[in-house]
Each structure stands twice: as C-alpha cells, then as structure tokens.
CSV table of C-alpha atoms and ligand atoms in Angstrom, one decimal:
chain,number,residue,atom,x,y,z
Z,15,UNK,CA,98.5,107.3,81.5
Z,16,UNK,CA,98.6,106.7,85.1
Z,17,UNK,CA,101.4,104.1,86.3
Z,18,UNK,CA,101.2,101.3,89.5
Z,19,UNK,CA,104.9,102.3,91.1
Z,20,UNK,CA,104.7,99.4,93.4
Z,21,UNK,CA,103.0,98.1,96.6
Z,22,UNK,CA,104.2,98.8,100.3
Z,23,UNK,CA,102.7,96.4,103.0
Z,24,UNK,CA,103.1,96.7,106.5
Z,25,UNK,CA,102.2,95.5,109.9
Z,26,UNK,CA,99.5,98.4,111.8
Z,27,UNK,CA,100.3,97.2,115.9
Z,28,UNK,CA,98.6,99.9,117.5
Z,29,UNK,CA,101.8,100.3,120.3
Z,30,UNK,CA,103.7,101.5,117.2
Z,31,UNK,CA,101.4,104.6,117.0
Z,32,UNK,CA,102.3,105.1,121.1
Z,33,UNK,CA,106.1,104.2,120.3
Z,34,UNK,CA,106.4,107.0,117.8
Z,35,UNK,CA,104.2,109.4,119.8
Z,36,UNK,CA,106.5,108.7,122.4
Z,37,UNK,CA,109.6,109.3,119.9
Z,38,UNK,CA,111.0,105.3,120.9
Z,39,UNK,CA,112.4,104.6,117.5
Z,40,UNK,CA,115.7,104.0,118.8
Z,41,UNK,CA,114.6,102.4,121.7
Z,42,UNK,CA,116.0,99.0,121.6
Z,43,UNK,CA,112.5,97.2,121.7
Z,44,UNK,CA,111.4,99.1,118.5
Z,45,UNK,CA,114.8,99.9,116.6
Z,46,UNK,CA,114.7,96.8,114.8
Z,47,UNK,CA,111.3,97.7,113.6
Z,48,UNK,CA,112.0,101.1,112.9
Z,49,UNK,CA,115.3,100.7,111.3
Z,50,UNK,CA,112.9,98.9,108.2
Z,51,UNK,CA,111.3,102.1,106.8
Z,52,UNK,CA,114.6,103.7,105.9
Z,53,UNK,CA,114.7,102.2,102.8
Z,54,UNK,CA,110.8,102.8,102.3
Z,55,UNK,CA,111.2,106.8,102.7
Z,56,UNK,CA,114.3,106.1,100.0
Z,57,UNK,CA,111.4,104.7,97.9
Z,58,UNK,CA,108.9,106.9,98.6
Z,59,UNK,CA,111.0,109.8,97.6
Z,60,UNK,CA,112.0,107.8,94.5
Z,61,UNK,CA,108.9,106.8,93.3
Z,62,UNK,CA,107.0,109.6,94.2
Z,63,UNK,CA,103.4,108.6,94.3
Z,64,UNK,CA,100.1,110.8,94.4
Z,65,UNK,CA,97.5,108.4,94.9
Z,66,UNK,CA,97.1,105.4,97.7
Z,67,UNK,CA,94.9,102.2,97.0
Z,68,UNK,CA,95.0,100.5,100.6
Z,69,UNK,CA,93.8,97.3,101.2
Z,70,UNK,CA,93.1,97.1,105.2
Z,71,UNK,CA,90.5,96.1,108.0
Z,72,UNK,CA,88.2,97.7,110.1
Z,73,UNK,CA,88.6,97.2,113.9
Z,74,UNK,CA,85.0,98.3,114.6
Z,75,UNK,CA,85.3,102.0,113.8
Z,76,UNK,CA,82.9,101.8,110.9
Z,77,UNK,CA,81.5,98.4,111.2
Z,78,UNK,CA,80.5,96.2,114.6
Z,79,UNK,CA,79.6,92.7,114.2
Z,80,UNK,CA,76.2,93.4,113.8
Z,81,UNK,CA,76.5,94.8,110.1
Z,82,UNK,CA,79.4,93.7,108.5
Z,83,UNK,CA,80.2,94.1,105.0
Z,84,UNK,CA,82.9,91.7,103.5
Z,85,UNK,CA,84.4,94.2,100.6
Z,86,UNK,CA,83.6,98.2,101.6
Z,87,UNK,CA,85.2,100.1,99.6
Z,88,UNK,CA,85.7,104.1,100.6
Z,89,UNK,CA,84.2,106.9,98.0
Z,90,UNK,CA,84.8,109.9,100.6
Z,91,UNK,CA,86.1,113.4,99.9
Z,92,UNK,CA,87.9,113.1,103.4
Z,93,UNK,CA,88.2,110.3,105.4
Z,94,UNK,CA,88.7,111.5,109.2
Z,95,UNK,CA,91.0,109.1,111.8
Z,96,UNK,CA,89.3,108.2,115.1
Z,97,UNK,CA,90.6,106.1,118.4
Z,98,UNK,CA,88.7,102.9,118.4
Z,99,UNK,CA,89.7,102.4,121.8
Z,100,UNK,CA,93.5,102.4,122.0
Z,101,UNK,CA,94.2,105.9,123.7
Z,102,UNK,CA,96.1,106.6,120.3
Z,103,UNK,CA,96.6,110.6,119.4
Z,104,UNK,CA,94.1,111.5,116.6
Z,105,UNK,CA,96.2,111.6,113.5
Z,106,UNK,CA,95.8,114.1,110.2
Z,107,UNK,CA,92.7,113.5,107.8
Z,108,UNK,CA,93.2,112.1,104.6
Z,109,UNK,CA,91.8,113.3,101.2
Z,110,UNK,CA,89.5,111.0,99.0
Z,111,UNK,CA,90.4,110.2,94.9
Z,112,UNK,CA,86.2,109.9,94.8
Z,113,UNK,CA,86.8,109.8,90.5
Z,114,UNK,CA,88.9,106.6,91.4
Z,115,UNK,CA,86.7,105.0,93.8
Z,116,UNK,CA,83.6,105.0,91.8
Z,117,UNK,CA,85.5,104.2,88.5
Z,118,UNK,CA,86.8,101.0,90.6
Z,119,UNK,CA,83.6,100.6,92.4
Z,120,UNK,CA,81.7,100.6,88.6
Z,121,UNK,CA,84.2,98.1,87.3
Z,122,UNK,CA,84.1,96.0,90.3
Z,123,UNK,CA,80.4,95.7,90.6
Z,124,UNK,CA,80.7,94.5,86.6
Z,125,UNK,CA,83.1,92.2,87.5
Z,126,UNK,CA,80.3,90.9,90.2
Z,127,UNK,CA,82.1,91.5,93.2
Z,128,UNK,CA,79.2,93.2,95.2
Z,129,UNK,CA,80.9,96.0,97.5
Z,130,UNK,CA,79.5,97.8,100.3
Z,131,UNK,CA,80.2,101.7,99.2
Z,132,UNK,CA,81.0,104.2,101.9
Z,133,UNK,CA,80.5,108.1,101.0
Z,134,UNK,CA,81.4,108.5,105.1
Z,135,UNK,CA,83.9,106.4,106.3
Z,136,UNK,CA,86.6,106.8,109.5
Z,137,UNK,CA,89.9,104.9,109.2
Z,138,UNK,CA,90.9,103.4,112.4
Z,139,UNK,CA,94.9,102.4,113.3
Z,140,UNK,CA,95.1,100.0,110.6
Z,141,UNK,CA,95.6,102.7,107.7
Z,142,UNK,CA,96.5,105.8,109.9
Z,143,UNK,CA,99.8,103.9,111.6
Z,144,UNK,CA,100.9,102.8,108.3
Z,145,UNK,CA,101.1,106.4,106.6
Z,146,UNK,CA,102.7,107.6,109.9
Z,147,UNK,CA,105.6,105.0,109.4
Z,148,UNK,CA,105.4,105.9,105.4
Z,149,UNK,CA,105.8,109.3,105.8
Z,150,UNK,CA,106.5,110.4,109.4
Z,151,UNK,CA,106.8,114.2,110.2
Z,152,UNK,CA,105.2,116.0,107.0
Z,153,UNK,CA,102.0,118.3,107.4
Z,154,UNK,CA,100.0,116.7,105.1
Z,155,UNK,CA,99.8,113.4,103.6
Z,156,UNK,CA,101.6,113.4,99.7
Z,157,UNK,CA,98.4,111.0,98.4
Z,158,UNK,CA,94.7,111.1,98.0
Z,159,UNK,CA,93.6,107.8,99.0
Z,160,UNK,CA,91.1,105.1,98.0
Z,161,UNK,CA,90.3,102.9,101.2
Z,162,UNK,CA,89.3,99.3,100.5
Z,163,UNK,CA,88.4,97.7,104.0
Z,164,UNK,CA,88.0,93.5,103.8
Z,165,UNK,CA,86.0,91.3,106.7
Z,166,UNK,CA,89.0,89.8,108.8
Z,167,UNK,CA,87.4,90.0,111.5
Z,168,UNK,CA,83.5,88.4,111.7
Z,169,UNK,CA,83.3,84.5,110.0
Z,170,UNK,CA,82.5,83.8,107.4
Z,171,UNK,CA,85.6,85.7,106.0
Z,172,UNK,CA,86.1,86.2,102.1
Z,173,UNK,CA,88.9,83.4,101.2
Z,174,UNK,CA,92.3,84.3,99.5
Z,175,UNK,CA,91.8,83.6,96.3
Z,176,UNK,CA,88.9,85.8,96.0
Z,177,UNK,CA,90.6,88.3,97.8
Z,178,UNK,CA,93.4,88.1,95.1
Z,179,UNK,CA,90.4,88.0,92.5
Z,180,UNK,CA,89.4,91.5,94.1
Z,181,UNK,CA,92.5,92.9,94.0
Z,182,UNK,CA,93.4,91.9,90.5
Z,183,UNK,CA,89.9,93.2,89.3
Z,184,UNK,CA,91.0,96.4,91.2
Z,185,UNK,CA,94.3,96.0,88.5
Z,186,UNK,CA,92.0,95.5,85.4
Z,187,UNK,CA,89.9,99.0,86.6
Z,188,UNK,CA,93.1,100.8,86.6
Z,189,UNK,CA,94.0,99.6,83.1
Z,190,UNK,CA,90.6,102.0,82.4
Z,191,UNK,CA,91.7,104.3,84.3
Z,192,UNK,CA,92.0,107.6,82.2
Z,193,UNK,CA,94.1,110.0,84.6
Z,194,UNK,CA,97.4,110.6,84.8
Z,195,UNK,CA,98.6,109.4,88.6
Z,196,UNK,CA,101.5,107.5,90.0
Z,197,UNK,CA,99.6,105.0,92.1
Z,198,UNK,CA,100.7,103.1,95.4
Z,199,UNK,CA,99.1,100.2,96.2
Z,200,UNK,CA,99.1,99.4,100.1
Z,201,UNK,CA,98.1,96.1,102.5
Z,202,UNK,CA,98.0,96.6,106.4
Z,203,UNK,CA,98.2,94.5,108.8
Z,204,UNK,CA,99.6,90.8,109.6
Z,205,UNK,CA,101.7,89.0,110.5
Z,206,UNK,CA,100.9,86.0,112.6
Z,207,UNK,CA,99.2,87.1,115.6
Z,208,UNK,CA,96.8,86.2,118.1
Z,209,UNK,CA,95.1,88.7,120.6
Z,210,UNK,CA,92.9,86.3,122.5
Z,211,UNK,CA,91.8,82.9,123.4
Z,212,UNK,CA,93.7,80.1,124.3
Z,213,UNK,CA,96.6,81.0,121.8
Z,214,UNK,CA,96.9,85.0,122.5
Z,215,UNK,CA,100.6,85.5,121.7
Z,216,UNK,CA,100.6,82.7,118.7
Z,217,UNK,CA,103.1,83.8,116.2
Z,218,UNK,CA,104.1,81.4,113.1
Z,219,UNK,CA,107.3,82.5,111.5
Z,220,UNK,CA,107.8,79.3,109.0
Z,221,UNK,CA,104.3,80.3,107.8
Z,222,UNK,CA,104.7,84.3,107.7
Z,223,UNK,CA,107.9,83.7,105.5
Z,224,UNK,CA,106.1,81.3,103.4
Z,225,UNK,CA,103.7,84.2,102.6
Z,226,UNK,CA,106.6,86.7,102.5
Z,227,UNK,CA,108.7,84.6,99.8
Z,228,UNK,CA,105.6,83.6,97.6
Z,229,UNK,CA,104.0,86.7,97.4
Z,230,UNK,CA,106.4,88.6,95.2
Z,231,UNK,CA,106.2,85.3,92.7
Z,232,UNK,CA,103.8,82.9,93.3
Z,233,UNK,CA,100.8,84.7,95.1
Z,234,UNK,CA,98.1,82.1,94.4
Z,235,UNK,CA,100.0,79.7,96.4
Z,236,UNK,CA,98.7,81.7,99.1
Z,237,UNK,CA,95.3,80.6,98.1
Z,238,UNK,CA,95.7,77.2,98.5
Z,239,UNK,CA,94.7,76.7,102.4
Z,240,UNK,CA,91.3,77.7,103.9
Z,241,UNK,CA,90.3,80.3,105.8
Z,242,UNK,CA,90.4,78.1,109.2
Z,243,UNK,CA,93.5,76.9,108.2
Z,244,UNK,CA,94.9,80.8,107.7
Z,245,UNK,CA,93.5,80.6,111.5
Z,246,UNK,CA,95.3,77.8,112.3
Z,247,UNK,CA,98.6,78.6,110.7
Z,248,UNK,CA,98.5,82.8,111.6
Z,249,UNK,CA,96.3,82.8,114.3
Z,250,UNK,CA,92.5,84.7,114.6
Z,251,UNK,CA,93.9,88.0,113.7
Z,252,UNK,CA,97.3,86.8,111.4
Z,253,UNK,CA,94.2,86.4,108.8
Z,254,UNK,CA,94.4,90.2,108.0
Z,255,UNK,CA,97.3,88.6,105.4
Z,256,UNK,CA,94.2,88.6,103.5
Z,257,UNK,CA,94.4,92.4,103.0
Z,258,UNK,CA,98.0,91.7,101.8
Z,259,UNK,CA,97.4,89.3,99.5
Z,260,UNK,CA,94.6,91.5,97.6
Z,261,UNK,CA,97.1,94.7,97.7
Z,262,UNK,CA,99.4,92.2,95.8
Z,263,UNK,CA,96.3,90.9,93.1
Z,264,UNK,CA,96.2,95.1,92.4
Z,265,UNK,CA,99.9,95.0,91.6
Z,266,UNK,CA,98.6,92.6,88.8
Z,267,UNK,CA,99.4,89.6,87.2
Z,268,UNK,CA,102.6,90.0,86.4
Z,269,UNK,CA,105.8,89.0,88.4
Z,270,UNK,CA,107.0,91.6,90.9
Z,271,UNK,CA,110.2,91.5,92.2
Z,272,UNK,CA,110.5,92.2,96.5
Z,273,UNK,CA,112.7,95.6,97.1
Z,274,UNK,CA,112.7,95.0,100.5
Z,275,UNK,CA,111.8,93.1,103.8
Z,276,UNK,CA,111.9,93.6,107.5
Z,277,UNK,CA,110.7,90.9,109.4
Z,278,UNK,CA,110.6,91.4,113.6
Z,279,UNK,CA,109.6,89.2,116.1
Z,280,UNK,CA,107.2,90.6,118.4
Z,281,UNK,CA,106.3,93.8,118.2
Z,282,UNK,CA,102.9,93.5,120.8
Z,283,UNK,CA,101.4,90.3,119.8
Z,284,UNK,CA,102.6,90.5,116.5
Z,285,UNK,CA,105.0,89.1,114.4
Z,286,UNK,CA,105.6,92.7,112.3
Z,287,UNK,CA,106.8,92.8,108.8
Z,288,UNK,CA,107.3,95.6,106.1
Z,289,UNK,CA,107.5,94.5,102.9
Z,290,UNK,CA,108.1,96.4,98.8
Z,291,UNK,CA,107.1,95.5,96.1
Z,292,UNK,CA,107.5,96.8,92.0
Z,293,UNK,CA,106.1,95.5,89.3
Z,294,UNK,CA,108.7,93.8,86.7
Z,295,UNK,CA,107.3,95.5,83.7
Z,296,UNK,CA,105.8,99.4,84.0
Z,297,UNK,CA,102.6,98.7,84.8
Z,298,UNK,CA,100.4,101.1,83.0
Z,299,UNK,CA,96.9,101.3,84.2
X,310,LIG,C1,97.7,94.2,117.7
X,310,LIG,C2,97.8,93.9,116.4
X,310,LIG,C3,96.8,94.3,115.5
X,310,LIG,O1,96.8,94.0,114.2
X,310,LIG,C4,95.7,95.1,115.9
X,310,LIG,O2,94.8,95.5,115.0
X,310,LIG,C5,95.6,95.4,117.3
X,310,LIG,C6,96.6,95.0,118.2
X,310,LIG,C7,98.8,93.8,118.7
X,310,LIG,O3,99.6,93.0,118.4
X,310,LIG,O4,98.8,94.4,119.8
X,311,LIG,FE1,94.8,94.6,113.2
C-alpha cells in the first residue's frame, strides 16, 4: 500500500536559484531563508519519500497566454528544466511516475475535472528551485515526479475551492492507487507578492499567516474569498497560494498537523515561506 508522508510547500523566487548558484546561504540577506530547510532535509531523511505530486505554475515555459490550460497535469517519462528568461543555470532532469499520472489523470477526468495532459512538458523555476532547496547537492533527484501545473497566471483563474476539490480528488485516486510508494505531496510558489503594476512590491503578511495558520486545520476557509479578492489581499502573483491550497486537498481530508514554518520577509518581491505538513492519521492511498 503506498502511504502520503506529508506535504512540503515552499516559495520558488527565482534569485534563490542565483543565491545558491552563487553559494549565499549564509549571506545575511538569505540566511534567514536558508536557515528554514534544515529541518526539511531532517524530514526528508526521515520520511524518506520516492515519489513527488507537485502542485505548481507555469511561467510561460509550456504555456503563453495564447493557449492556456487551467489544470495540466504532466504524464512524461522525463521532464527536462529550461530558463524561461531568468539567466538561471539549467538544473538536473527529473523522471516521470507515467503509471501515476494516468491512474490520477483516469480518476480525475471521472471525477469531471477536465485536465489538459502533457506527454512533453518542461518545468520552469517554479518546481526546479524547490527540489534544489529540498535536496541540495545530490546527483540525482531521490523521486519520480508527477507535475500538476494550475492557471495563476491568465484570468479567469480556477477558484480555491475547486482547486482544493482537485487536489482532494488527486487524494481519492491515491486511495486506488495499487503500488507500493512513500508519496510527497508538494505546492510552489506564494507568498504575497506583486511583480508589476501599480503595487509591484505588495506584500500582505496578516493575510499570508491567515493562510499559513488555516491550512494545516481549516483549509476551506481559504476558499471563502474570490479570486480578485486573493488579488487584492496577495497581490497578482501571491495567487499561486492556489497551488498550495490544492497540494494541501491531496494531503486529504483529514486534519494535518504543521511540522514546521519559516516565514521571511522579502526575499525579491516576495514574502517567502516554507511550510510541512503530516497527515494526523497514516494516510494510506
Ligand atoms: C518572483 C517571484 C515569483 O514567484 C516568480 O515566479 C518570479 C519572481 C520574485 O519575487 O522575484
Ligand atoms: Fe512564481
């Protein structure tokens, strides 16, 4: 029976791929950020997972505003990294679960949510940076992965509560699920952040630590305001809270209790925030 061992979320601020290109960590500007992963190896090494579901966004690596899926979902045998623009270093190729993916694609397209499948897909900063902090320095990532990329980008947007209804029908395919794997279930990106506009450099912290407390116990709460109110509280790009809030519907129903949090204001633009999760019960799927 494969098992859910809990859900890491984290911010994915390209300048952290630079800072730990550059080796920075201990750099005053960054320690504060970096000093929040030592407890995620500690769990990492604990919990020992083999396969990744991440929830994250496309910065138009894949997709461009003139075709944009809401829910793709990644059924690849590798999934290559490529620089959509930030002068990043090409990071290591990941390998696909493609049994998973269609298995969750099958039971998601029962379960009416329509998903865009991808047999080629590229992940951009937004799921490369997080592995990097996850698991810096080894030679080849310690999971296959299963990439689920949500619209936060081009309006309309998919609202909370159905992305929490995505990710919990994500939970009810593992419960299917026949194989045997220790599964990590990630969300990217967030917190409150603004790149542009009139409000470039918005950051929200009452409302980022409103997510942060509710969504170990009380995640629907997170589905009670709008997406222009998301906008309006987190600013145009704080809405990729979205891909956190369906990483915690795949945790499942059940209450989850928060391991850990790191919360740092600014890294970039960008209020940045690590958070753990594990599920209260075993969660088999
Ligand atoms: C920044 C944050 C992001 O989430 C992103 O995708 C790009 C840039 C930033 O704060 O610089
Ligand atoms: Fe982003």
């Amino acid at each position: 029976m494969a098992e859910i061992v809990g859900a890491y979320f984290t911010s994915h601020v390209p300048a952290i791929g630079g800072a730990i290109h550059k080796g920075l960590q201990q750099d005053p500007y960054w320690k504060p950020f970096f000093d929040g992963f030592d407890k995620v190896h500690e769990w990492l090494a604990q919990v020992k997972p083999d396969v990744a579901i991440v929830f994250n966004n496309d910065h138009g690596l894949n997709f461009f505003l003139d075709k944009m899926p809401t829910f793709a979902v990644g059924a690849a045998h590798e999934y290559h990294n490529a620089d959509e623009g930030w002068g990043l270093p090409l990071y290591k190729s990941f390998q696909g679960h493609t049994e998973l993916s269609w298995h969750l694609i099958e039971h998601l397209v029962e379960s009416e949510f329509d998903v865009t499948t991808c047999q080629k897909m590229l992940v951009d900063h937004a799921l490369s940076i997080p592995f990097e902090l996850a698991w810096p320095d080894v030679d080849a990532w310690p999971v296959k992965i299963v990439p689920f990329a949500i619209n936060t980008v081009q309006h309309p947007l998919p609202s909370a509560k159905r992305c929490l209804a995505l990710g919990r029908a994500v939970h009810e395919a593992l419960k299917t699920w026949q194989g045997d794997e220790r599964i990590v279930i990630i969300g990217t990106g967030g917190l409150s952040h603004q790149l542009d506009g009139e409000r470039a450099g918005f950051i929200n912290a009452e409302y980022d630590k409103f997510c942060l407390d509710n969504l170990s116990k009380d995640p629907d709460a997170l589905t009670q305001h709008s997406i222009h109110e998301m906008v309006r509280l987190s600013g145009t790009q704080g809405v990729e809270i979205l891909n956190w809030i369906a990483a915690r519907g795949a945790l499942g129903e059940a209450a989850a209790s928060e391991i850990h949090r790191n919360y740092h204001i600014p890294i970039s633009n960008t209020a940045a925030a690590t958070l753990l999760l594990e599920p209260d019960a075993l969660v088999g799927a």
